PDB file of C-alpha atoms and ligand atoms in Angstrom:
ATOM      1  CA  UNK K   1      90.284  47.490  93.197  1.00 98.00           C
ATOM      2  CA  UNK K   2      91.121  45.536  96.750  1.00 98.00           C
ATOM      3  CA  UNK K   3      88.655  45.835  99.297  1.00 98.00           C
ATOM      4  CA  UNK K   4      89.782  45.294 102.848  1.00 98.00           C
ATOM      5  CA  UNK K   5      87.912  45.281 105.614  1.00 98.00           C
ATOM      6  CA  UNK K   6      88.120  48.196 108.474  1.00 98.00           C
ATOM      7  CA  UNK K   7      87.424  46.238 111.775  1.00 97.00           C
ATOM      8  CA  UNK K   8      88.978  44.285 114.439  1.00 97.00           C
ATOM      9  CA  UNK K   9      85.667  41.866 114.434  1.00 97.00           C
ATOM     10  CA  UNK K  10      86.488  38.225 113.799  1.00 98.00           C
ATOM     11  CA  UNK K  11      82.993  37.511 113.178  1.00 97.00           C
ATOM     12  CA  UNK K  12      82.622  40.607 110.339  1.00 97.00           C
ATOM     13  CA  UNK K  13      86.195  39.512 109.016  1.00 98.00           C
ATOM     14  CA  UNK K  14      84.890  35.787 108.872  1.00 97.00           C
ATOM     15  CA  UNK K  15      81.588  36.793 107.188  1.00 97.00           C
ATOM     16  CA  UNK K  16      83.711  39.568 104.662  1.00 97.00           C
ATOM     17  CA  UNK K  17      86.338  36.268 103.977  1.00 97.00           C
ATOM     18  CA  UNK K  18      83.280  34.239 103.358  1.00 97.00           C
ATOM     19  CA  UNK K  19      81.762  36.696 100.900  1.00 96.00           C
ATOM     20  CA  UNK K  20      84.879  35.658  98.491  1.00 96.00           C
ATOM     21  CA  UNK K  21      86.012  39.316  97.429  1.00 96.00           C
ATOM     22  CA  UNK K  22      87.956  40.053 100.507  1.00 97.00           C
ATOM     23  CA  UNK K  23      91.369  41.285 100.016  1.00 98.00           C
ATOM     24  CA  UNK K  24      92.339  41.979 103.126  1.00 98.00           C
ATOM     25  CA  UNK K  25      92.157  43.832 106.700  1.00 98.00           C
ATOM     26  CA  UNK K  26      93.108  47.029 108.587  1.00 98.00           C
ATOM     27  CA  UNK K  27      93.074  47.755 112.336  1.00 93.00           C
ATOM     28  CA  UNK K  28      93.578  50.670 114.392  1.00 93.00           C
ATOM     29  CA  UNK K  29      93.724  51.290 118.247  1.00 93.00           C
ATOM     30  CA  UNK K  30      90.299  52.801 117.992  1.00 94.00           C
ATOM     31  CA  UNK K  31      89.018  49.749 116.652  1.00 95.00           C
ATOM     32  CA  UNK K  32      90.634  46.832 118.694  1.00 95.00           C
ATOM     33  CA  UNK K  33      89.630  48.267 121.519  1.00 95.00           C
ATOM     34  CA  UNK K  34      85.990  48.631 120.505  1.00 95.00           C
ATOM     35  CA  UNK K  35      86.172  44.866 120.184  1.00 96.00           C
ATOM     36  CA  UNK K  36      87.944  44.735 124.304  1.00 97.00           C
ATOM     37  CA  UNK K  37      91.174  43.369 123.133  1.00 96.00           C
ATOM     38  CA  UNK K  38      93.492  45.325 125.393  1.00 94.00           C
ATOM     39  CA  UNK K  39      96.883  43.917 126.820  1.00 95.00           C
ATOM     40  CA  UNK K  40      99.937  43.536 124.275  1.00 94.00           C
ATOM     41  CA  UNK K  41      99.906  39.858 124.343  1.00 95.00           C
ATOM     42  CA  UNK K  42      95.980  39.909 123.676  1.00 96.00           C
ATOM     43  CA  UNK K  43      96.882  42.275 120.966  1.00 96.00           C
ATOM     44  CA  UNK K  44      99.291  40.383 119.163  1.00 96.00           C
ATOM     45  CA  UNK K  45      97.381  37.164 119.669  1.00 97.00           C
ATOM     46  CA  UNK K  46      94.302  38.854 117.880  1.00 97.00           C
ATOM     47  CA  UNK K  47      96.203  40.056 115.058  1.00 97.00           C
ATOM     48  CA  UNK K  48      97.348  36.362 114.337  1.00 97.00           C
ATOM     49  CA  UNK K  49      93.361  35.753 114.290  1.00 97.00           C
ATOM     50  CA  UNK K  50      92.555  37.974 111.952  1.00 98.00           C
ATOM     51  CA  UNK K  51      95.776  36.716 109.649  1.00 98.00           C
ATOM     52  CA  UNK K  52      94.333  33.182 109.905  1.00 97.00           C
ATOM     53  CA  UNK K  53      90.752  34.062 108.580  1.00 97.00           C
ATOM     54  CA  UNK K  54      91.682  36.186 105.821  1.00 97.00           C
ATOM     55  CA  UNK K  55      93.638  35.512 102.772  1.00 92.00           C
ATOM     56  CA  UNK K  56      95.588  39.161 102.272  1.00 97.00           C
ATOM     57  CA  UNK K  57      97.311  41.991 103.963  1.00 98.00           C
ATOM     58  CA  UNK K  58      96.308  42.700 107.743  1.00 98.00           C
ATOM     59  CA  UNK K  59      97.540  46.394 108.939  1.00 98.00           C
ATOM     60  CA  UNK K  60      98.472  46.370 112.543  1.00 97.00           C
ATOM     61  CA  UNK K  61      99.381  49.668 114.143  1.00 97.00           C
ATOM     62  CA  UNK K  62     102.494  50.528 116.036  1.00 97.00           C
ATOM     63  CA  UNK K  63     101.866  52.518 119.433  1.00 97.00           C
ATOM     64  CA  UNK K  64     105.298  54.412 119.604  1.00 97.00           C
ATOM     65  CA  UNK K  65     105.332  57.961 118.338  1.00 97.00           C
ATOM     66  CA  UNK K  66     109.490  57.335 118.259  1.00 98.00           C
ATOM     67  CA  UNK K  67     111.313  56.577 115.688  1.00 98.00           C
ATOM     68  CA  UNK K  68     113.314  53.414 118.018  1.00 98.00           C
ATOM     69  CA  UNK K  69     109.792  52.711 119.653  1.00 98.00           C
ATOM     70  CA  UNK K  70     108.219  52.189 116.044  1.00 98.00           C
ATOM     71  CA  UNK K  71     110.937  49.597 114.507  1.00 98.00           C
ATOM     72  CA  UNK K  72     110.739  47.899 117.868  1.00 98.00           C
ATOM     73  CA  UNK K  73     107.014  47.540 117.750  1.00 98.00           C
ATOM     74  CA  UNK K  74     106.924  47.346 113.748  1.00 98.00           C
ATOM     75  CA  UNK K  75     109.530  44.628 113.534  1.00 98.00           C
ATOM     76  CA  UNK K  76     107.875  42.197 116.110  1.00 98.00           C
ATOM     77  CA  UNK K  77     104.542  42.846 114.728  1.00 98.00           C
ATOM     78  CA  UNK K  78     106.111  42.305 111.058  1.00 98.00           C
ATOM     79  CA  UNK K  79     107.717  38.993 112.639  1.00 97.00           C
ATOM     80  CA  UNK K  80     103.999  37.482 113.651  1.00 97.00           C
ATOM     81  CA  UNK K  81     102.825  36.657 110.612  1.00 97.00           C
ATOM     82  CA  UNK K  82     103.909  36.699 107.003  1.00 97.00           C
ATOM     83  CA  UNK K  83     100.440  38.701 106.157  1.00 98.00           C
ATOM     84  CA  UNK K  84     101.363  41.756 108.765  1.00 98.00           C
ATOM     85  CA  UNK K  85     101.336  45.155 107.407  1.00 98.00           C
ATOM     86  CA  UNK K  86     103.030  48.116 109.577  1.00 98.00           C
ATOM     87  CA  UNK K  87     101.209  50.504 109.710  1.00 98.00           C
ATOM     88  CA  UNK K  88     102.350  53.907 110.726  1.00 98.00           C
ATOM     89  CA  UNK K  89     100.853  57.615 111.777  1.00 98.00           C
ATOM     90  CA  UNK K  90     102.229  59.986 109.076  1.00 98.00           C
ATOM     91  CA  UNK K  91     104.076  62.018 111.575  1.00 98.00           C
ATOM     92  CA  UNK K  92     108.516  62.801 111.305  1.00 98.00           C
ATOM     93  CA  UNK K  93     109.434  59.074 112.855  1.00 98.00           C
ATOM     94  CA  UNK K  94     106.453  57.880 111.074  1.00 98.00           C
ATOM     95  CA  UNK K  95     108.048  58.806 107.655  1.00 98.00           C
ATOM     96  CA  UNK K  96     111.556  57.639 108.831  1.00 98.00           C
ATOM     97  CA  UNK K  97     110.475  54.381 110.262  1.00 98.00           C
ATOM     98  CA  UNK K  98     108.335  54.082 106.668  1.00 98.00           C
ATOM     99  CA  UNK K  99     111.719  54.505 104.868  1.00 98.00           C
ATOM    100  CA  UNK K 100     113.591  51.751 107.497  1.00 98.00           C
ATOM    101  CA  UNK K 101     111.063  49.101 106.804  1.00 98.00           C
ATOM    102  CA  UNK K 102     110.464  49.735 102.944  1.00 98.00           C
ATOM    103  CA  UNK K 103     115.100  49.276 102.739  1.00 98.00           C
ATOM    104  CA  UNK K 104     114.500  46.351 104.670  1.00 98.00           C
ATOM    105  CA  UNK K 105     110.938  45.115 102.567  1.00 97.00           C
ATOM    106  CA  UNK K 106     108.546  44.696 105.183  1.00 98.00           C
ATOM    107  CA  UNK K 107     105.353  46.359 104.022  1.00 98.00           C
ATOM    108  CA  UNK K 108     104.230  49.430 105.735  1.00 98.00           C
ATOM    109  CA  UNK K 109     100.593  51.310 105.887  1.00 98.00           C
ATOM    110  CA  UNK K 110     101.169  55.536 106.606  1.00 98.00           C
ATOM    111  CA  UNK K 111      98.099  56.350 107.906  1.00 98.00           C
ATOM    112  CA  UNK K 112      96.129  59.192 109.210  1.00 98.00           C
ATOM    113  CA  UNK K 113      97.054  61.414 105.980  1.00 98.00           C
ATOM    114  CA  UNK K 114      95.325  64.173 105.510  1.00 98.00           C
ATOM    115  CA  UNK K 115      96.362  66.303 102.439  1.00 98.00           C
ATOM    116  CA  UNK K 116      98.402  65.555  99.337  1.00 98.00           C
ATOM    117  CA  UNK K 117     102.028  66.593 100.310  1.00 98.00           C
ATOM    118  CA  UNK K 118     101.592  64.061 103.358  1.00 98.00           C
ATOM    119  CA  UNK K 119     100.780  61.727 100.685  1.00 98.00           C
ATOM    120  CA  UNK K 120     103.772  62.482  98.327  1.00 98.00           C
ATOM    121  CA  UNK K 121     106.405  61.979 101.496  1.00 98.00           C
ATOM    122  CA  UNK K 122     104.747  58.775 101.572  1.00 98.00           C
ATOM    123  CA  UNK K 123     105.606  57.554  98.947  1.00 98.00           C
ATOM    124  CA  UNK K 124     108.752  58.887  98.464  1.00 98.00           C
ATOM    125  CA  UNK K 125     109.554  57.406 101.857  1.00 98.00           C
ATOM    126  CA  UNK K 126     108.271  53.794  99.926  1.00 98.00           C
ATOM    127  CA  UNK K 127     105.114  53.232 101.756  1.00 98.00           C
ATOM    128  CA  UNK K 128     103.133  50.084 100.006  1.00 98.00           C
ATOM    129  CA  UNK K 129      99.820  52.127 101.198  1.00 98.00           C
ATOM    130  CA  UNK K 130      98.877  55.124 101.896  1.00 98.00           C
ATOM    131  CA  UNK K 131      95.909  55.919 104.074  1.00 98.00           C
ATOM    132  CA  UNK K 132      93.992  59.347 103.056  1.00 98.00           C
ATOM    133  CA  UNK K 133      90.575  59.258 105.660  1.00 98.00           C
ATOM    134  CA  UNK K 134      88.251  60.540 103.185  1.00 98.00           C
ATOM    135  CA  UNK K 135      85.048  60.510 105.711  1.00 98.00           C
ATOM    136  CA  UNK K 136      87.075  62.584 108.385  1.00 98.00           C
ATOM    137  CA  UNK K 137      87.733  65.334 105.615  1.00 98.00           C
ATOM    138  CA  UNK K 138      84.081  65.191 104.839  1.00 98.00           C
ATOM    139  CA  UNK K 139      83.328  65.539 108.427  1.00 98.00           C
ATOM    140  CA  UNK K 140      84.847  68.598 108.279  1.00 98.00           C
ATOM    141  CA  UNK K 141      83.564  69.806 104.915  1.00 97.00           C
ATOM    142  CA  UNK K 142      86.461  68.953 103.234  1.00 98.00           C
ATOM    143  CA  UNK K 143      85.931  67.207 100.483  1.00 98.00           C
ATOM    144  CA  UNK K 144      87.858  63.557 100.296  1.00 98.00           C
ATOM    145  CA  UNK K 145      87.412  62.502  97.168  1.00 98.00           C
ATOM    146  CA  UNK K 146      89.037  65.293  95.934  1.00 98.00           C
ATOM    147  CA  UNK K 147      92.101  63.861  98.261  1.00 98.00           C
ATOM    148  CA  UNK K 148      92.309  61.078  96.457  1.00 98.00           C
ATOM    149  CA  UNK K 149      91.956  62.161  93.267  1.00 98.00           C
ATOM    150  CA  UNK K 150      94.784  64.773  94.127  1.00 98.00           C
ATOM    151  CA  UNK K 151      97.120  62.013  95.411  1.00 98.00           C
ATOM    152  CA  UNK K 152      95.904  59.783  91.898  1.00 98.00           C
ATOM    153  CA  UNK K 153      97.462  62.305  90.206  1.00 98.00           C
ATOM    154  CA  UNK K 154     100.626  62.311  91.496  1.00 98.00           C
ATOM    155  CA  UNK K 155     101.106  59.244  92.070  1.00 98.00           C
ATOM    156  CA  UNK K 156     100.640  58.731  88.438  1.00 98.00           C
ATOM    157  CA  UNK K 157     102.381  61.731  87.132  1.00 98.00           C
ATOM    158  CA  UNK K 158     105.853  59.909  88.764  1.00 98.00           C
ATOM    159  CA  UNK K 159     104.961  56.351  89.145  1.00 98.00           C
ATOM    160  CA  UNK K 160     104.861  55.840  92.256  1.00 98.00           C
ATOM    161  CA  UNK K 161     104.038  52.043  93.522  1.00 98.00           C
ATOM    162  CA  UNK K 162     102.522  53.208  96.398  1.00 98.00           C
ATOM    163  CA  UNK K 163      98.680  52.063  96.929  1.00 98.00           C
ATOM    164  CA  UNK K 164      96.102  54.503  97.433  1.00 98.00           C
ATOM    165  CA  UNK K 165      93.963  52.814 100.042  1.00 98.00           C
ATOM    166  CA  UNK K 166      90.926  55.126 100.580  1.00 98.00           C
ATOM    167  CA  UNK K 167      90.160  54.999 104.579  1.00 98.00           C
ATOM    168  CA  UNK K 168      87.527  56.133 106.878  1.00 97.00           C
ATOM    169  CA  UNK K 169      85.058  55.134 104.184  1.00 98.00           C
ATOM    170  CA  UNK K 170      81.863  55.429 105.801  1.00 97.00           C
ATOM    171  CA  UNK K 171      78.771  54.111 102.861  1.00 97.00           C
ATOM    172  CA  UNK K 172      78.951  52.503  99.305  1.00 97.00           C
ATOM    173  CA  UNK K 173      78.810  55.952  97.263  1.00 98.00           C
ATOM    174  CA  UNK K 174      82.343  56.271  98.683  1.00 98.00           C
ATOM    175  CA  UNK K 175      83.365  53.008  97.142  1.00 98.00           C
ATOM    176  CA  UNK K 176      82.103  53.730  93.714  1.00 98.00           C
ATOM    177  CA  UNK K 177      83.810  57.134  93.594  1.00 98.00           C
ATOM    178  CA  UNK K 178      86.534  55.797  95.077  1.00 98.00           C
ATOM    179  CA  UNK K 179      86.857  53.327  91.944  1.00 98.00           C
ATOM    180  CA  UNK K 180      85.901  55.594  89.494  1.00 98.00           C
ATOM    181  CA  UNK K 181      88.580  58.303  90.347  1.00 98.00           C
ATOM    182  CA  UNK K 182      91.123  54.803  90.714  1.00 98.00           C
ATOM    183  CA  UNK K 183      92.201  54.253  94.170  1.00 98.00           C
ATOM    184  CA  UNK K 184      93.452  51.186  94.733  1.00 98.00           C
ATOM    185  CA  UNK K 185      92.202  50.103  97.592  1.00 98.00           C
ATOM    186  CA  UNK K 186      89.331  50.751  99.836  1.00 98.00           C
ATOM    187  CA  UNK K 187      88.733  49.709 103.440  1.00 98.00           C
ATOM    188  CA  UNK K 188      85.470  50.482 105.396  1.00 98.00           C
ATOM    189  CA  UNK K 189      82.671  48.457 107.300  1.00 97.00           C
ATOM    190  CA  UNK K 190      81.399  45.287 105.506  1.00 97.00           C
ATOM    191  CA  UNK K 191      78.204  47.312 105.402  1.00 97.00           C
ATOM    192  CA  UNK K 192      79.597  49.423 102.884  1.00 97.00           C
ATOM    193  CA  UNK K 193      80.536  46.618 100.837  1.00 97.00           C
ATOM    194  CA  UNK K 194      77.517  44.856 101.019  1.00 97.00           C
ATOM    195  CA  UNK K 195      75.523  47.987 100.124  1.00 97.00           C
ATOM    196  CA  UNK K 196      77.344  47.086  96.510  1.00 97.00           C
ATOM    197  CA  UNK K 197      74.952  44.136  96.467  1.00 97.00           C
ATOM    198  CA  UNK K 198      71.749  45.864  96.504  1.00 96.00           C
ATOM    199  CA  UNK K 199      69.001  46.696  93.708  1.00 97.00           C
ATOM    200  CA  UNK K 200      65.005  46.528  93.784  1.00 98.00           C
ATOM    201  CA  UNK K 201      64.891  45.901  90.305  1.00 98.00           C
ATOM    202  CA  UNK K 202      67.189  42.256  90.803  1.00 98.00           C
ATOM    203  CA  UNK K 203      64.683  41.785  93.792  1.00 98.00           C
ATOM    204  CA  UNK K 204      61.925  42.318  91.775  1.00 98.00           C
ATOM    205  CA  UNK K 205      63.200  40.558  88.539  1.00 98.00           C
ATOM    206  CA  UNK K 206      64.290  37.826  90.865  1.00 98.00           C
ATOM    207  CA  UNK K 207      60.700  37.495  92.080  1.00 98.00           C
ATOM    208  CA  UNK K 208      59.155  37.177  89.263  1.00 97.00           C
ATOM    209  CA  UNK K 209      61.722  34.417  87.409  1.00 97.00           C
ATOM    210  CA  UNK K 210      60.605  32.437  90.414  1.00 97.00           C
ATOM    211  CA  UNK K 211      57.363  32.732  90.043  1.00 97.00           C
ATOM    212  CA  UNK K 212      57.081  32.110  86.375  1.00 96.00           C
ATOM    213  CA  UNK K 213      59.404  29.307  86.953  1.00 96.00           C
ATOM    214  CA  UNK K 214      56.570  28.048  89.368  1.00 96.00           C
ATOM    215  CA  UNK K 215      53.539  28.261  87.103  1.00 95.00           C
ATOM    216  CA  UNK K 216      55.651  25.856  84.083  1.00 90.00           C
ATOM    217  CA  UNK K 217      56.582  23.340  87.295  1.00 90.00           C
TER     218      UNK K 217
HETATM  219  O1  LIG C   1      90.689  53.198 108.235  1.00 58.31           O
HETATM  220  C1  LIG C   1      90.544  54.356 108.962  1.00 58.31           C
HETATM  221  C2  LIG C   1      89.375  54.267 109.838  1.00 58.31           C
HETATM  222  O2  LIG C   1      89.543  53.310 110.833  1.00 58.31           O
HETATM  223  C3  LIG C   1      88.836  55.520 110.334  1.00 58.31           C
HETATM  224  O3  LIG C   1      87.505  55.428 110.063  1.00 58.31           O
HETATM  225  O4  LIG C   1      85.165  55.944 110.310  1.00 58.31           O
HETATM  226  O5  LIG C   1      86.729  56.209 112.271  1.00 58.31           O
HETATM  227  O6  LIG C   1      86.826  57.788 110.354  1.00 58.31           O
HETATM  228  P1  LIG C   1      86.505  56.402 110.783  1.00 58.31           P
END
């Protein structure tokens, strides 16, 4: 399973990088601006950033909701770095623009999906990820997993190549059912990842190695 990192924060990115399990980084409007990067030239300058910290795929988001606007904006954010990963909203031109880029073999991210079918257009389109937001379903008592599970299945009942990257993942239980039902990738806050790290009994067992350690030395 890849775990990416779902932030705009150089600082998180560096510390996720640093960890040595990170596999890569996504981006959305939502979250660049949370960090103050506004201006295109800002934008594109930050995206090279992140591409020189981390060692893997970086999703950038197009803007345009056109089909001419997104290869425009998905092409010169494809041509900034070798890592870039278009990434765009599963609407009509979303799908087409998918299909453009996949023919020409940039990599593309179709994101904000929602339900299965979205999912299966996709991938038929040749998206290299898909983005189901499993903790905006949940928010609305939807169950995500169950998303992903569904799109699993059909992914694997044709073959599809296209990764399921499990978004909007909000805690650690995500990640773990996430991997159990096989997604292929998951990207939410490092706090979610580091969550992975955490036991009392290795904190207690830890403790006490020390300490006998101590009394023989
Ligand atoms: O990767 C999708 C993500 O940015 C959305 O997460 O927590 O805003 O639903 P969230």
């Amino acid at each position: 399973m890849k775990f990416f990192v779902d932030t705009a924060n150089l600082d998180q990115i560096r510390e996720a990088q640093n960890l040595g399990v990170l596999d890569g980084v996504t981006t959305n409007p939502s979250l660049m601006a949370k960090e103050g990067i506004t201006g295109r030239e800002n934008i594109l300058q930050h995206y090279v950033d992140i591409c020189d910290i981390v060692d893997g795929d970086v999703s950038a988001e197009v803007i345009a909701i056109d089909f001419d606007g997104m290869v425009k904006e998905g092409t010169e954010l494809a041509n900034l770095h070798s890592q870039i990963v278009v990434k765009l909203p599963m609407i009509k031109e979303g799908i087409k623009a998918a299909k453009y880029f996949s023919d020409k073999g940039i990599k593309t991210n179709v994101t904000l999906v929602f339900s299965a079918g979205q999912a299966l257009l996709a991938a038929k389109a040749g998206a290299t990820y898909v983005s189901p937001f499993i903790g905006r379903l949940d928010d609305v008592s939807t169950d995500g997993l169950h998303l992903i599970a569904e799109i699993r299945q059909i992914y694997d009942n044709y073959g599809y190549e296209t990764q399921i990257l499990a978004a909007s993942v909000r805690h650690t239980m995500h990640i773990i059912d996430c991997a159990k039902i096989g997604a292929d990738v998951m990207t939410g806050p490092l706090s979610s990842i580091e969550g992975l790290l955490n036991h009392p009994l290795t904190d207690i067992g830890l403790a006490k190695f020390l300490e006998d350690y101590k009394k023989g030395n």
